[in-house]
XYZ file of C-alpha atoms in Angstrom:
204
model
C 25.725 16.724 145.434
C 25.879 14.406 142.462
C 22.642 11.919 143.552
C 21.083 15.317 143.456
C 21.990 16.776 139.780
C 21.375 12.570 139.051
C 17.967 12.639 140.529
C 17.045 16.180 138.622
C 19.211 15.410 135.107
C 18.111 11.688 134.215
C 14.694 12.705 134.175
C 14.569 16.006 132.533
C 16.805 14.167 129.558
C 14.215 11.374 129.620
C 11.071 14.121 129.248
C 13.002 15.621 126.453
C 13.870 12.141 124.985
C 10.620 11.164 125.343
C 9.242 14.173 123.505
C 11.444 13.792 120.578
C 9.963 10.729 119.865
C 8.534 10.548 116.307
C 4.585 9.445 116.547
C 1.805 10.636 114.432
C -0.678 12.905 116.307
C -3.775 10.831 118.200
C -6.214 13.110 116.167
C -5.145 14.169 112.456
C -8.078 15.641 111.756
C -8.106 18.613 113.584
C -5.513 21.150 113.482
C -5.802 21.915 116.494
C -5.914 18.903 118.745
C -2.293 18.577 116.369
C -1.076 21.580 117.957
C -1.935 20.852 121.167
C -0.130 17.437 121.214
C 2.951 18.447 119.211
C 3.629 21.717 120.441
C 6.651 22.266 118.884
C 4.754 21.411 115.358
C 2.813 24.790 116.566
C 5.882 26.823 116.614
C 7.339 25.025 113.481
C 4.448 25.921 111.465
C 4.578 29.469 112.411
C 8.091 29.694 111.620
C 7.879 28.194 108.330
C 4.679 29.852 107.236
C 6.500 33.169 108.273
C 9.991 31.921 105.980
C 8.036 31.108 102.655
C 5.003 33.029 102.931
C 2.756 29.886 102.378
C -0.313 29.215 104.504
C 0.560 26.233 106.947
C -2.688 24.408 106.541
C -1.269 23.650 103.081
C 1.708 21.640 103.544
C -0.093 20.260 106.303
C -3.070 19.203 104.475
C -0.420 16.800 102.215
C 2.029 15.421 104.545
C -1.563 13.819 105.993
C -2.628 12.414 102.438
C 0.782 11.804 102.230
C 2.135 9.815 105.770
C -0.359 10.482 107.903
C 2.246 12.149 109.782
C 4.287 8.872 109.933
C 7.944 9.726 110.352
C 9.807 6.392 108.877
C 7.234 5.819 106.208
C 8.228 3.836 103.341
C 6.208 2.597 100.092
C 4.930 -0.503 99.252
C 8.061 -2.781 99.710
C 8.889 -5.304 96.836
C 9.789 -8.874 97.138
C 12.385 -11.068 94.715
C 11.389 -14.570 94.045
C 7.854 -13.477 95.677
C 9.065 -13.732 99.135
C 12.208 -12.192 100.157
C 12.148 -8.472 100.618
C 14.099 -6.583 98.119
C 13.839 -2.514 98.671
C 11.267 -0.441 97.778
C 8.558 0.484 94.783
C 10.083 3.881 94.795
C 11.927 5.744 97.131
C 9.486 8.358 99.035
C 9.900 8.045 102.544
C 9.160 10.201 105.653
C 6.992 12.984 106.715
C 6.573 14.185 102.931
C 6.927 10.738 100.909
C 9.990 12.703 99.075
C 11.640 10.635 96.759
C 15.626 10.683 97.354
C 16.391 12.434 93.688
C 13.874 15.945 94.700
C 15.171 15.752 98.314
C 18.857 15.605 97.091
C 17.736 18.861 95.270
C 16.488 20.795 98.301
C 19.475 19.986 99.870
C 21.638 21.002 97.717
C 19.753 24.516 96.570
C 19.091 25.262 100.509
C 22.429 24.208 101.625
C 21.510 22.271 104.475
C 21.625 18.382 105.405
C 17.802 17.264 106.087
C 16.142 14.216 107.244
C 13.036 13.013 105.982
C 11.928 11.778 109.711
C 12.470 15.459 111.255
C 9.293 17.357 110.661
C 11.096 20.550 110.410
C 12.755 19.603 107.554
C 9.716 17.983 106.054
C 7.672 21.170 106.569
C 10.230 23.414 105.004
C 10.693 20.663 101.980
C 7.394 20.568 101.330
C 6.637 24.816 101.279
C 10.160 25.132 99.236
C 8.526 22.377 97.278
C 5.340 24.588 97.226
C 7.173 28.157 95.943
C 9.061 26.053 93.231
C 5.446 25.092 91.916
C 4.247 28.763 92.167
C 7.225 29.536 90.578
C 7.647 27.261 87.461
C 3.730 26.765 87.218
C 2.171 30.347 88.231
C 0.335 27.718 91.360
C -1.281 30.049 93.841
C 0.457 29.211 96.932
C -2.929 29.024 98.306
C -4.334 26.742 95.901
C -4.038 22.906 97.646
C -5.468 21.385 94.868
C -3.180 22.322 92.127
C -0.391 22.215 94.540
C -0.476 18.945 95.426
C -1.046 17.459 92.190
C 1.818 19.380 91.093
C 3.475 17.820 94.077
C 2.385 14.254 93.464
C 3.291 14.575 89.631
C 6.401 16.745 89.921
C 6.641 20.104 87.822
C 6.932 18.699 84.602
C 4.272 16.051 84.677
C 2.068 19.199 86.214
C 2.880 21.190 82.745
C 1.950 18.127 80.720
C -1.616 17.974 82.635
C -0.359 14.413 83.044
C -3.432 14.297 86.128
C -6.334 14.202 83.361
C -5.304 10.740 82.905
C -5.771 10.056 87.091
C -9.142 10.648 87.627
C -8.456 9.223 91.485
C -5.680 11.417 91.689
C -8.173 14.537 90.815
C -9.822 13.118 93.513
C -7.347 13.084 96.005
C -6.169 16.283 95.074
C -9.662 17.793 95.832
C -9.463 15.800 99.510
C -6.886 17.812 100.260
C -7.956 20.535 98.956
C -11.224 20.931 101.477
C -8.986 19.465 104.821
C -6.544 22.464 103.797
C -9.741 24.593 104.244
C -11.140 22.633 107.540
C -6.875 22.860 109.081
C -7.606 26.774 108.378
C -10.906 27.587 109.729
C -10.275 25.631 112.754
C -6.789 26.964 113.886
C -8.908 30.535 113.459
C -10.775 29.636 116.079
C -7.904 28.113 118.453
C -5.487 30.675 117.693
C -5.400 32.376 120.006
C -5.062 29.875 123.102
C -2.508 28.295 120.958
C -0.600 31.633 122.308
C 1.703 29.898 125.294
C 4.967 31.395 124.995
C 6.616 29.561 127.853
C 9.457 27.410 127.198
C 8.060 24.119 128.120
C 5.290 25.109 126.040
C 7.463 25.269 123.184
C 9.719 22.127 123.823
C 6.740 19.295 124.287
């Protein structure tokens, strides 16, 4: 009996742990492929969109731009004396490339402990940030370009229009807007096929 339990439990545990491994999707340019590969992400995206009323195509496009969907991405490393690793340029980290101070503010406001390496936490953070950008700077939550500029420059920086001195950033924001629109159109074509409510589909 114990042997049978082990032969069932160990493989199940292996598959569950394998499902939790944080690796970027193989085809990040296509939201349908992302959600087919990362079924949990699909359910998280729908849940988060319902919670914040922010189209998931926007934070997903922003996340692609910020980290390429890499869960443990750091900013560029700094070096002491030119060769000794000595921290990073900024504290931006994880899926959302959120800096530590704003991440702690998010945790304080939402009364929860979160991880920038966790996709669900990161998407929730980005929707929270987008919502505050709408409240403070009157940026429509559907405006991917302006939302990305506020995300990159901060709420105060956006009000001061610091992005006007950074033409490269405006170009990047335009790319984020295009990607968000592309994600939205792609999802419209695969929405029905993604509606699989089985337990294993949700888990994997």
